[in-house]
Amino acid sequence: TGKLPGVSFLKATAAHTEHPADCAPVFGMDWVEKLVRAVANGPAWERTAVFITYDEGGGFWDSVAPKQIDDYGFGTRIPAILVSPWARSGLVDHHMASTASILKLIETRFGLEPLNHRDRDAYDLLGAFDWEQPVRSFEI
């Protein structure tokens, strides 16, 4: 209905996490698709970027060691998907990014100061957008 604030975060409950112990992955995928379709069909689509990210523990499958930027490091690589009318079509962005990159994009967009070194030094994800292309509709 166009009543979302400038920034919104949604976190799946156990019924939609796609973790096998809590739900069948298809339940989480359906939930995410329903939310993205609602936003894409809403009045704010032309001003929207949706980031779909996942959390994973362990990472024993990963062939690349996490970058060590402080005592905590980055952790294992995780997938992230950008859905936006301004997203570059077919882009696989190879910049080093983290969840702090989403915060960096928000800070850049709204002219906010960083909270700490992680978001200050993060990639701002702007390379994933093409502001010159015509507004694209959402299609699966």
Tab-separated table of C-alpha atoms in Angstrom:
chain	number	residue	atom	x	y	z
A	1	THR	CA	0.000	0.000	0.000
A	2	GLY	CA	3.039	2.289	-0.072
A	3	LYS	CA	3.284	2.670	3.695
A	4	LEU	CA	6.705	1.110	4.273
A	5	PRO	CA	9.425	3.323	5.775
A	6	GLY	CA	12.510	4.226	3.748
A	7	VAL	CA	14.285	1.117	5.068
A	8	SER	CA	12.664	-2.131	6.206
A	9	PHE	CA	14.149	-5.425	7.360
A	10	LEU	CA	12.301	-8.740	7.373
A	11	LYS	CA	13.632	-11.864	9.056
A	12	ALA	CA	12.015	-15.211	8.446
A	13	THR	CA	10.466	-17.059	11.357
A	14	ALA	CA	11.183	-20.764	11.837
A	15	ALA	CA	8.352	-21.669	9.463
A	16	HIS	CA	10.108	-19.806	6.612
A	17	THR	CA	13.867	-20.070	7.296
A	18	GLU	CA	14.549	-22.812	4.757
A	19	HIS	CA	16.483	-24.647	7.488
A	20	PRO	CA	15.568	-28.331	7.090
A	21	ALA	CA	14.976	-28.832	10.825
A	22	ASP	CA	12.340	-26.073	10.889
A	23	CYS	CA	10.722	-26.009	7.469
A	24	ALA	CA	10.897	-27.398	3.977
A	25	PRO	CA	12.987	-25.014	1.837
A	26	VAL	CA	10.055	-24.517	-0.532
A	27	PHE	CA	8.076	-22.820	2.293
A	28	GLY	CA	10.797	-20.196	2.689
A	29	MET	CA	11.181	-19.723	-1.053
A	30	ASP	CA	7.419	-19.252	-1.460
A	31	TRP	CA	7.374	-16.741	1.413
A	32	VAL	CA	10.194	-14.675	-0.113
A	33	GLU	CA	8.595	-14.758	-3.556
A	34	LYS	CA	5.255	-13.586	-2.118
A	35	LEU	CA	6.936	-10.647	-0.346
A	36	VAL	CA	8.966	-9.604	-3.393
A	37	ARG	CA	5.917	-9.801	-5.660
A	38	ALA	CA	3.939	-7.629	-3.206
A	39	VAL	CA	6.660	-4.964	-3.258
A	40	ALA	CA	7.111	-5.183	-7.029
A	41	ASN	CA	3.378	-4.709	-7.563
A	42	GLY	CA	3.190	-1.838	-5.068
A	43	PRO	CA	3.465	1.905	-5.623
A	44	ALA	CA	7.099	2.186	-4.429
A	45	TRP	CA	8.636	-0.293	-6.893
A	46	GLU	CA	10.516	2.428	-8.818
A	47	ARG	CA	12.258	3.433	-5.570
A	48	THR	CA	12.974	-0.054	-4.245
A	49	ALA	CA	15.929	-2.378	-3.749
A	50	VAL	CA	15.305	-5.741	-2.092
A	51	PHE	CA	18.295	-7.679	-0.758
A	52	ILE	CA	17.751	-11.352	-0.070
A	53	THR	CA	20.525	-12.802	2.090
A	54	TYR	CA	21.084	-15.995	3.987
A	55	ASP	CA	22.970	-17.001	7.087
A	56	GLU	CA	25.038	-20.139	7.312
A	57	GLY	CA	27.207	-21.627	9.999
A	58	GLY	CA	30.178	-23.890	9.574
A	59	GLY	CA	31.363	-23.187	6.062
A	60	PHE	CA	33.420	-26.341	5.808
A	61	TRP	CA	32.364	-26.595	2.136
A	62	ASP	CA	33.940	-23.279	1.173
A	63	SER	CA	37.254	-23.384	-0.679
A	64	VAL	CA	38.045	-19.745	0.182
A	65	ALA	CA	39.131	-18.746	3.669
A	66	PRO	CA	37.213	-15.745	5.070
A	67	LYS	CA	38.997	-12.399	4.923
A	68	GLN	CA	40.320	-11.408	8.355
A	69	ILE	CA	39.511	-7.697	8.833
A	70	ASP	CA	39.377	-7.716	12.634
A	71	ASP	CA	39.231	-10.207	15.535
A	72	TYR	CA	35.959	-11.621	14.193
A	73	GLY	CA	36.672	-11.828	10.465
A	74	PHE	CA	34.018	-12.049	7.785
A	75	GLY	CA	32.869	-15.638	8.182
A	76	THR	CA	31.979	-17.902	5.309
A	77	ARG	CA	30.675	-16.659	1.985
A	78	ILE	CA	26.888	-16.568	1.688
A	79	PRO	CA	24.557	-15.935	-1.224
A	80	ALA	CA	22.833	-12.603	-1.701
A	81	ILE	CA	20.364	-11.533	-4.355
A	82	LEU	CA	19.420	-7.987	-5.376
A	83	VAL	CA	15.926	-7.443	-6.774
A	84	SER	CA	15.297	-3.936	-8.066
A	85	PRO	CA	14.117	-2.163	-11.191
A	86	TRP	CA	17.603	-0.636	-11.220
A	87	ALA	CA	19.636	-3.853	-10.742
A	88	ARG	CA	22.113	-4.621	-13.507
A	89	SER	CA	20.651	-7.536	-15.444
A	90	GLY	CA	22.606	-10.765	-15.085
A	91	LEU	CA	25.390	-9.206	-13.004
A	92	VAL	CA	27.483	-11.346	-10.705
A	93	ASP	CA	29.193	-8.716	-8.567
A	94	HIS	CA	32.668	-9.907	-7.566
A	95	HIS	CA	33.402	-7.090	-5.125
A	96	MET	CA	34.194	-8.155	-1.571
A	97	ALA	CA	30.899	-7.483	0.206
A	98	SER	CA	29.332	-8.357	3.547
A	99	THR	CA	26.065	-7.663	5.294
A	100	ALA	CA	27.702	-4.371	6.312
A	101	SER	CA	27.595	-3.481	2.601
A	102	ILE	CA	23.818	-3.155	2.837
A	103	LEU	CA	24.267	-0.783	5.756
A	104	LYS	CA	26.889	1.155	3.742
A	105	LEU	CA	24.398	1.527	0.862
A	106	ILE	CA	21.754	2.848	3.289
A	107	GLU	CA	24.272	5.290	4.799
A	108	THR	CA	25.348	6.449	1.344
A	109	ARG	CA	21.750	6.881	0.164
A	110	PHE	CA	20.599	8.821	3.228
A	111	GLY	CA	23.844	10.695	3.993
A	112	LEU	CA	24.407	8.959	7.332
A	113	GLU	CA	27.677	8.536	9.214
A	114	PRO	CA	29.049	4.996	9.569
A	115	LEU	CA	28.556	3.136	12.841
A	116	ASN	CA	32.030	1.569	12.910
A	117	HIS	CA	34.942	0.471	10.707
A	118	ARG	CA	33.020	-2.431	9.161
A	119	ASP	CA	30.376	-0.311	7.444
A	120	ARG	CA	32.783	2.605	6.892
A	121	ASP	CA	35.121	0.352	4.885
A	122	ALA	CA	32.442	-1.820	3.239
A	123	TYR	CA	31.675	-1.927	-0.470
A	124	ASP	CA	28.513	0.176	-0.981
A	125	LEU	CA	26.948	-2.129	-3.641
A	126	LEU	CA	26.414	0.781	-6.036
A	127	GLY	CA	28.142	-1.157	-8.808
A	128	ALA	CA	25.161	-3.539	-8.823
A	129	PHE	CA	22.826	-0.777	-10.019
A	130	ASP	CA	22.344	0.830	-13.429
A	131	TRP	CA	20.620	4.203	-12.966
A	132	GLU	CA	20.592	4.880	-16.727
A	133	GLN	CA	18.471	1.871	-17.747
A	134	PRO	CA	14.692	2.105	-18.075
A	135	VAL	CA	12.717	0.985	-15.036
A	136	ARG	CA	12.246	-2.762	-15.310
A	137	SER	CA	9.236	-4.679	-14.076
A	138	PHE	CA	9.578	-7.714	-11.832
A	139	GLU	CA	9.538	-11.046	-13.628
A	140	ILE	CA	10.354	-14.580	-12.560
